[in-house]
Coordinates of C-alpha atoms and ligand atoms in Angstrom, one line a residue:
M6 CA 33.5 47.2 134.0
H7 CA 30.9 46.0 131.5
D8 CA 28.1 44.7 133.9
N9 CA 25.4 46.9 132.4
P10 CA 25.0 46.9 128.5
S11 CA 24.8 50.6 127.2
P12 CA 22.6 50.5 124.2
L13 CA 23.0 53.3 121.5
T14 CA 21.2 55.1 118.6
A15 CA 22.8 56.9 115.8
R16 CA 20.2 58.9 113.8
H17 CA 20.6 60.3 110.3
S18 CA 22.9 63.6 110.8
G19 CA 23.7 66.5 108.6
P20 CA 27.3 67.1 107.5
L21 CA 30.2 66.9 110.1
R22 CA 32.2 69.9 110.5
G23 CA 35.0 70.8 112.8
R24 CA 38.4 70.4 114.0
V25 CA 39.2 67.7 116.5
R26 CA 42.1 65.6 118.0
V27 CA 41.5 61.9 118.7
P28 CA 43.1 60.1 121.6
G29 CA 46.6 58.7 121.6
D30 CA 47.6 55.5 119.7
K31 CA 46.6 52.5 121.4
S32 CA 49.5 50.3 120.0
I33 CA 52.2 53.1 120.8
S34 CA 50.5 53.5 124.6
H35 CA 50.8 49.8 125.5
R36 CA 54.3 49.7 124.5
A37 CA 55.4 52.7 126.0
L38 CA 54.1 51.5 129.5
I39 CA 55.8 48.3 129.0
V40 CA 59.2 48.9 127.5
G41 CA 59.1 51.8 130.2
A42 CA 58.6 49.4 132.5
L43 CA 61.7 47.5 131.3
T44 CA 64.0 50.4 131.5
V45 CA 66.2 51.5 134.6
G46 CA 64.9 55.0 135.8
E47 CA 61.9 57.1 134.8
T48 CA 59.9 57.4 131.3
R49 CA 57.8 60.3 130.7
I50 CA 54.8 60.1 128.6
S51 CA 52.5 62.2 127.2
G52 CA 49.4 61.8 125.0
L53 CA 48.9 58.3 126.5
L54 CA 45.5 56.8 125.5
E55 CA 43.7 56.6 128.8
G56 CA 41.3 53.8 127.6
E57 CA 40.3 50.6 129.4
D58 CA 42.9 48.7 127.6
V59 CA 45.9 50.5 128.2
L60 CA 44.7 51.0 132.0
N61 CA 44.9 47.4 132.2
T62 CA 48.3 47.2 131.0
G63 CA 49.2 50.1 133.3
E64 CA 47.9 48.1 135.9
A65 CA 49.8 44.8 134.7
V66 CA 53.1 46.3 135.0
R67 CA 52.4 47.9 138.3
A68 CA 51.4 44.5 139.7
L69 CA 54.9 43.4 138.3
G70 CA 56.8 45.9 140.2
A71 CA 57.0 49.0 138.2
D72 CA 55.6 52.5 139.6
V73 CA 53.4 53.8 137.4
D74 CA 51.9 57.3 138.2
R75 CA 49.4 59.7 136.5
A76 CA 50.6 63.3 136.5
G77 CA 48.0 64.9 134.5
V78 CA 45.5 64.2 131.3
G79 CA 47.6 61.6 129.2
A80 CA 50.9 62.4 131.1
W81 CA 52.2 59.4 132.7
R82 CA 55.5 58.4 134.4
V83 CA 56.8 54.7 134.7
H84 CA 59.7 54.0 137.0
G85 CA 60.9 50.8 135.3
V86 CA 62.7 47.7 136.9
G87 CA 65.1 47.1 134.0
V88 CA 65.4 44.0 131.6
A89 CA 64.1 40.7 133.2
G90 CA 63.5 42.7 136.4
F91 CA 59.6 41.8 136.9
A92 CA 58.8 40.5 140.3
E93 CA 56.2 37.7 140.7
P94 CA 52.7 39.2 140.9
S95 CA 50.6 38.2 143.9
A96 CA 47.2 38.1 141.6
P97 CA 46.2 37.1 138.1
L98 CA 46.9 39.8 135.7
D99 CA 43.7 40.9 134.2
F100 CA 43.9 42.3 130.8
G101 CA 40.0 42.9 130.1
N102 CA 39.4 43.1 126.3
S103 CA 42.9 43.5 125.0
G104 CA 44.6 41.1 123.1
T105 CA 47.7 43.4 122.7
G106 CA 48.2 44.2 126.3
C107 CA 47.7 40.4 127.1
R108 CA 50.1 39.1 124.0
L109 CA 53.0 41.5 124.6
M110 CA 52.9 41.0 128.5
L111 CA 53.2 37.4 127.8
G112 CA 56.3 38.0 125.8
A113 CA 57.7 40.5 128.5
V114 CA 57.1 38.1 131.5
A115 CA 58.5 35.2 129.3
G116 CA 61.9 36.7 129.7
C117 CA 61.8 37.0 133.5
P118 CA 62.3 34.2 136.1
I119 CA 58.7 34.5 137.4
A120 CA 55.5 33.0 137.3
A121 CA 52.1 35.0 136.2
S122 CA 48.7 34.2 135.6
F123 CA 46.8 36.0 132.8
D124 CA 43.2 36.6 132.6
G125 CA 40.7 38.7 130.6
D126 CA 37.2 39.1 129.7
G127 CA 34.7 36.9 127.7
S128 CA 35.9 38.4 124.4
L129 CA 39.6 37.7 125.1
R130 CA 39.1 34.1 126.7
K131 CA 38.0 33.1 123.3
R132 CA 40.9 34.3 121.6
P133 CA 44.0 32.2 120.6
M134 CA 47.1 32.3 122.5
R135 CA 48.7 28.9 121.8
R136 CA 50.2 31.1 118.6
V137 CA 52.2 33.3 121.1
L138 CA 52.9 30.6 123.5
E139 CA 54.7 28.5 120.9
P140 CA 57.7 30.8 120.1
L141 CA 57.9 31.7 123.8
E142 CA 57.9 28.0 124.9
R143 CA 60.9 27.9 122.5
M144 CA 62.7 30.6 124.2
G145 CA 62.6 28.7 127.3
A146 CA 59.2 29.8 129.1
R147 CA 56.7 27.1 130.3
T148 CA 53.0 27.0 130.0
L149 CA 52.0 25.7 133.2
A150 CA 48.3 25.8 132.7
A151 CA 46.1 26.7 129.8
N152 CA 42.6 26.0 128.7
D153 CA 43.1 24.9 125.4
G154 CA 45.7 27.5 124.5
R155 CA 43.1 30.4 125.8
L156 CA 43.0 32.0 128.9
P157 CA 42.9 31.9 131.9
L158 CA 46.6 30.6 131.6
R159 CA 49.8 30.4 133.7
L160 CA 53.0 31.3 132.5
A161 CA 56.6 30.6 134.0
G162 CA 59.1 32.7 132.4
A163 CA 62.4 31.4 131.5
R164 CA 65.5 31.6 133.9
D165 CA 68.0 31.6 131.0
P166 CA 65.8 32.8 128.1
I167 CA 67.1 31.3 124.5
P168 CA 67.4 33.8 121.4
I169 CA 65.6 32.1 118.5
V170 CA 64.9 32.9 114.9
Y171 CA 61.1 33.1 114.5
E172 CA 59.2 33.3 111.5
P173 CA 55.4 34.1 112.5
P174 CA 52.9 31.7 110.9
V175 CA 50.5 34.8 110.4
A176 CA 51.2 38.4 109.8
S177 CA 50.6 39.9 113.6
A178 CA 52.6 42.6 115.1
Q179 CA 51.6 41.1 118.5
L180 CA 53.4 38.0 117.9
K181 CA 56.5 39.6 116.6
S182 CA 56.6 41.9 119.6
A183 CA 56.0 39.1 122.1
V184 CA 59.0 37.6 120.6
L185 CA 61.2 40.6 120.8
L186 CA 60.0 41.5 124.4
A187 CA 61.1 38.1 125.6
G188 CA 64.3 38.4 123.4
L189 CA 65.4 41.5 125.6
A190 CA 66.3 39.1 128.4
A191 CA 68.3 36.6 125.8
P192 CA 71.6 36.8 125.3
G193 CA 72.8 37.0 121.4
E194 CA 70.2 37.9 118.8
T195 CA 66.8 37.2 118.5
V196 CA 65.5 37.3 114.8
V197 CA 61.8 37.9 113.5
L198 CA 61.5 37.0 110.1
E199 CA 58.2 38.7 108.8
T200 CA 56.8 37.7 105.4
E201 CA 54.3 40.5 105.2
A202 CA 55.6 43.9 107.3
T203 CA 53.2 44.6 110.0
R204 CA 53.4 47.8 112.5
D205 CA 56.5 48.5 113.8
H206 CA 56.0 50.5 116.9
T207 CA 58.0 47.9 119.0
E208 CA 61.0 48.0 117.1
K209 CA 61.2 51.6 116.6
M210 CA 60.5 52.1 120.8
L211 CA 63.2 49.6 121.7
A212 CA 65.4 51.6 119.3
H213 CA 64.2 55.0 120.8
F214 CA 65.5 53.7 124.1
G215 CA 68.9 52.4 123.2
A216 CA 68.5 48.9 121.7
D217 CA 70.5 47.8 119.1
V218 CA 67.5 46.8 116.6
R219 CA 68.5 46.0 112.9
V220 CA 65.5 46.1 110.4
E221 CA 66.3 44.9 106.9
P222 CA 64.1 44.0 104.0
H223 CA 63.2 40.1 103.8
G224 CA 61.7 38.9 100.6
A225 CA 59.2 41.0 98.5
H226 CA 57.0 42.6 101.4
G227 CA 58.8 41.4 104.6
R228 CA 61.3 42.7 106.8
R229 CA 64.1 40.9 109.1
I230 CA 64.4 42.4 112.6
T231 CA 67.4 41.6 114.7
L232 CA 67.5 42.5 118.4
A233 CA 70.7 42.5 120.3
G234 CA 69.8 41.1 123.8
Q235 CA 70.4 42.2 127.1
P236 CA 70.6 45.9 126.2
E237 CA 70.6 48.6 128.8
L238 CA 67.4 50.3 128.1
T239 CA 67.7 54.0 128.7
P240 CA 64.5 56.2 129.6
R241 CA 63.5 58.5 126.9
P242 CA 60.4 60.6 126.6
I243 CA 57.6 59.4 124.5
I244 CA 55.0 61.7 122.9
V245 CA 52.0 59.4 121.7
P246 CA 50.4 60.8 118.3
A247 CA 46.7 60.5 117.5
D248 CA 45.7 57.2 116.7
P249 CA 44.7 56.5 112.9
S250 CA 42.6 53.6 114.0
S251 CA 40.7 55.8 116.1
A252 CA 40.5 58.4 113.6
A253 CA 39.1 56.0 111.1
F254 CA 35.7 56.6 112.4
P255 CA 35.1 60.1 112.2
L256 CA 36.8 60.0 108.7
V257 CA 34.6 57.8 107.3
A258 CA 31.6 59.5 108.9
A259 CA 32.7 62.5 106.9
A260 CA 33.8 60.9 103.9
I261 CA 30.3 59.5 103.3
T262 CA 28.1 62.7 104.1
L263 CA 28.3 65.5 101.4
G264 CA 28.9 68.9 102.9
S265 CA 31.2 67.2 105.6
D266 CA 34.5 69.2 106.0
L267 CA 36.4 67.9 109.0
I268 CA 40.2 68.2 110.4
L269 CA 41.5 65.5 112.4
E270 CA 44.4 66.8 113.9
G271 CA 48.2 65.3 114.3
V272 CA 47.1 61.7 113.2
M273 CA 49.9 59.2 113.0
L274 CA 50.7 58.0 109.4
N275 CA 53.1 55.7 110.1
P276 CA 53.0 53.9 106.4
L277 CA 52.3 50.5 108.1
R278 CA 49.0 51.9 109.5
T279 CA 47.8 54.0 106.7
G280 CA 45.8 51.1 104.3
L281 CA 42.4 52.8 105.1
I282 CA 43.3 56.3 104.0
D283 CA 45.0 54.9 100.8
T284 CA 41.6 52.6 100.4
L285 CA 39.4 55.6 100.8
T286 CA 41.8 57.8 98.6
D287 CA 41.2 55.1 95.7
M288 CA 37.6 55.1 96.3
G289 CA 37.2 58.8 95.6
A290 CA 37.6 60.2 99.2
A291 CA 38.6 63.7 99.4
I292 CA 41.3 63.5 102.0
E293 CA 44.4 66.0 102.6
R294 CA 47.5 65.7 104.4
L295 CA 48.1 69.1 106.1
G296 CA 51.2 70.2 107.9
S297 CA 53.1 66.8 107.7
R298 CA 55.7 66.9 110.4
L299 CA 57.6 64.2 112.6
E300 CA 56.1 64.0 116.5
G301 CA 57.7 61.4 118.7
G302 CA 59.6 59.5 116.0
E303 CA 56.7 59.1 113.8
D304 CA 55.3 60.7 110.9
V305 CA 51.9 63.0 111.8
A306 CA 49.9 65.3 110.0
D307 CA 46.5 67.1 110.0
L308 CA 43.9 65.1 107.9
R309 CA 41.2 67.4 106.3
V310 CA 38.3 65.4 104.9
R311 CA 35.2 66.4 102.8
G312 CA 32.3 64.6 102.2
S313 CA 32.3 63.1 98.6
V314 CA 31.0 60.2 96.2
L315 CA 32.8 57.2 96.7
R316 CA 33.0 54.2 94.3
G317 CA 33.8 50.3 95.2
V318 CA 37.1 49.1 94.9
E319 CA 39.2 45.9 95.2
V320 CA 41.4 45.6 98.2
P321 CA 43.9 43.2 97.9
A322 CA 44.9 40.6 100.7
A323 CA 48.6 42.4 100.7
R324 CA 46.9 45.5 102.2
A325 CA 45.5 43.6 105.3
P326 CA 48.3 44.0 107.8
V327 CA 48.4 47.8 107.0
M328 CA 44.4 48.1 107.7
I329 CA 43.6 45.2 109.9
D330 CA 41.7 46.9 112.2
E331 CA 39.8 49.2 109.9
Y332 CA 37.8 46.5 107.7
P333 CA 34.5 47.0 109.7
I334 CA 34.6 50.9 109.0
L335 CA 36.1 50.4 105.6
A336 CA 32.9 48.0 105.0
V337 CA 30.6 50.7 106.3
A338 CA 32.1 53.2 103.6
A339 CA 31.8 50.4 100.8
A340 CA 27.9 50.2 101.7
F341 CA 27.6 54.0 101.0
A342 CA 29.8 53.6 97.7
E343 CA 28.6 53.0 94.2
G344 CA 29.5 49.6 93.0
T345 CA 31.0 46.6 94.6
T346 CA 33.9 46.5 97.2
V347 CA 35.9 43.1 97.4
M348 CA 38.2 43.0 100.4
R349 CA 40.2 39.8 100.2
G350 CA 42.3 38.0 102.7
L351 CA 40.6 38.6 105.8
K352 CA 41.2 35.4 107.8
E353 CA 42.7 37.2 110.8
L354 CA 39.5 39.2 111.5
R355 CA 37.9 36.0 112.7
V356 CA 40.1 36.2 115.8
K357 CA 40.0 39.9 116.8
E358 CA 37.7 41.0 119.9
S359 CA 35.1 39.3 118.0
D360 CA 34.8 37.3 114.6
R361 CA 34.7 40.5 112.9
L362 CA 34.4 38.7 109.4
V363 CA 30.8 37.8 110.5
G364 CA 30.2 40.7 112.6
T365 CA 30.9 43.0 110.0
A366 CA 28.7 41.2 107.8
D367 CA 25.9 40.9 109.8
M368 CA 26.0 44.5 110.7
L369 CA 25.9 45.7 107.2
R370 CA 23.1 43.0 106.4
V371 CA 20.6 44.0 109.1
N372 CA 20.7 47.4 107.9
G373 CA 19.7 46.2 104.6
A374 CA 23.0 46.2 102.6
T375 CA 23.8 43.3 100.2
V376 CA 27.1 41.7 101.6
E377 CA 28.7 38.3 101.2
I378 CA 31.4 36.1 102.6
D379 CA 33.1 34.2 100.3
G380 CA 36.0 32.1 102.0
D381 CA 38.2 34.9 103.6
D382 CA 37.1 37.5 101.4
L383 CA 34.3 40.1 102.2
I384 CA 32.1 41.5 99.3
V385 CA 30.0 44.7 99.7
E386 CA 27.5 45.7 97.2
G387 CA 27.3 49.4 97.4
R388 CA 24.1 51.5 96.6
G389 CA 25.4 54.9 97.5
R390 CA 23.1 54.9 100.5
A391 CA 21.9 52.6 103.4
I392 CA 18.5 52.0 104.7
G393 CA 19.5 51.3 108.1
G394 CA 16.8 50.4 110.8
G395 CA 19.0 47.3 112.2
F396 CA 20.0 46.3 115.7
V397 CA 23.5 45.3 115.6
A398 CA 25.0 42.9 117.9
T399 CA 28.5 44.3 118.6
H400 CA 29.9 41.0 120.6
M401 CA 32.0 42.8 122.9
D402 CA 33.6 44.7 120.2
H403 CA 34.7 48.5 120.1
R404 CA 35.3 48.6 116.5
L405 CA 32.2 46.9 115.5
A406 CA 30.2 49.1 118.2
M407 CA 31.7 52.4 116.4
S408 CA 31.7 51.2 112.9
A409 CA 27.7 50.6 113.3
L410 CA 26.9 54.0 114.9
V411 CA 29.0 55.8 112.0
M412 CA 26.6 53.8 109.6
G413 CA 23.6 54.9 111.3
L414 CA 24.7 58.6 110.8
G415 CA 24.6 58.1 106.9
S416 CA 21.4 55.7 107.0
E417 CA 17.9 56.4 106.0
Q418 CA 16.6 55.0 109.4
P419 CA 18.2 54.7 112.9
V420 CA 20.5 52.1 113.7
K421 CA 20.9 50.8 117.3
I422 CA 23.6 48.7 118.9
D423 CA 23.1 46.4 121.8
D424 CA 26.0 47.5 124.0
G425 CA 28.4 50.9 123.5
S426 CA 30.2 50.2 126.9
F427 CA 33.3 48.8 125.1
I428 CA 34.0 51.7 123.0
A429 CA 35.7 53.0 126.3
T430 CA 38.4 50.2 125.9
S431 CA 40.1 52.6 122.9
F432 CA 38.1 55.7 122.5
P433 CA 36.5 56.7 125.7
D434 CA 35.2 60.1 124.4
F435 CA 33.8 58.8 121.1
I436 CA 30.4 59.8 121.6
A437 CA 31.0 63.3 122.6
L438 CA 33.5 64.0 120.1
M439 CA 30.9 62.9 117.4
R440 CA 28.1 64.8 118.9
G441 CA 30.4 68.0 118.8
L442 CA 30.9 67.4 115.0
G443 CA 27.1 67.5 114.7
A444 CA 26.4 63.6 114.8
D445 CA 23.2 62.4 116.5
I446 CA 23.9 59.7 118.9
A447 CA 22.0 59.0 121.8
S448 CA 21.5 56.5 124.5
Ligands
LIG5 C1 48.1 45.3 117.1 C2 48.2 44.3 116.5 C3 47.2 44.0 115.5 C4 46.2 44.8 115.8 C5 45.8 45.0 117.3 C6 47.1 46.1 117.6 C7 49.4 45.7 117.9 O1 46.9 42.4 116.1 O2 44.6 44.2 115.1 O3 44.5 46.0 117.3 O4 49.5 46.8 118.8 O5 50.6 45.0 117.8 P1 47.8 41.3 115.3 O6 49.2 41.4 115.6 O7 47.1 40.1 116.3 O8 47.2 41.3 113.9

């Protein structure tokens, strides 16, 4: 799918104006397909993100015996096989670029009495899987082969899954979700104790399908999630709201360009996903929430953003779980702000689709910004403007690619990226949407 790199160039552009809707949320889209596949009966999904990551998850659940059909744009139907009902696939499951698809499906397969092989692209093959295999092995799954805890790997699910009490060693919704999905097949209660709360889409969706899920406070910032095993999951329609992590790119592009006035429709504002909006607001961005409402069980609103002068801020480590995917684009905003922005506690960025801590610093540096990595912190000296002119290595990472292009829209000189093809993993229409708002992005 990514045999030929697709270089792109973003040039200084005028204010961004218009009204758009970004695609469906990636996290919810993966979960809709997976939980739908573990339900008996038909789950109808609207607004599904039709990006490569999610389509690969759809292929995986199909290979495991669920029926998955596309009825129209974003409209999908899943005929599930029931909890623990997956059948052994005849070929390796290929998750492409997606850590979320792979790790959640490791959990779902771990609760079934089958073996399956898991693989992915060059980026996913570098990412750590031992962290998720460890709790799944405690639940009775066995890793039959793994290359130093990395893909490709083969997992044998548990015949008699064991419910566990699990304290994730890092704040990760993927780890939490893998354990909860495996716990569906276990008798008794599976408990996850999170020190820092992470996105809660798995818990919410399991409850939506009728599982007994209890969420209680745990410590100062954490949660205790208790799932009663072996529920009968009942199909319910799922409406996928617009992805705040995709909205982040046009949002920042408008925020750094004076004269911009943009409305992003129906953006999901789950409080465990809104760290970027809070941080940009602290920086002085003009962001308004219009028409706040509930859609598919999530808070959504139209976001109006206008260009403003931003100032540097200190972003505490405690905010990382609620904006983990937004640091590359926040770093771009920081370069255009006046003064220093310090982003603390970014260790997890090193194991994303690329080493995003280094990739983000390099992206800014080749475009003339002053940036430093200090331990796990990223420090950007904002000058209210960026020179640009750089050639950015995107390392098979969609978010680095989109961030660099947004940087080019505000910079004095054009910014080029080596490969925009991975943007299709999460935001297939990104270039067309941005051009429609007035952005100059060309191949
Ligand atoms: C995701 C969780 C996060 C995030 C990823 C999506 C999810 O990863 O970076 O893009 O849908 O659960 P971690 O759980 O590894 O932090």
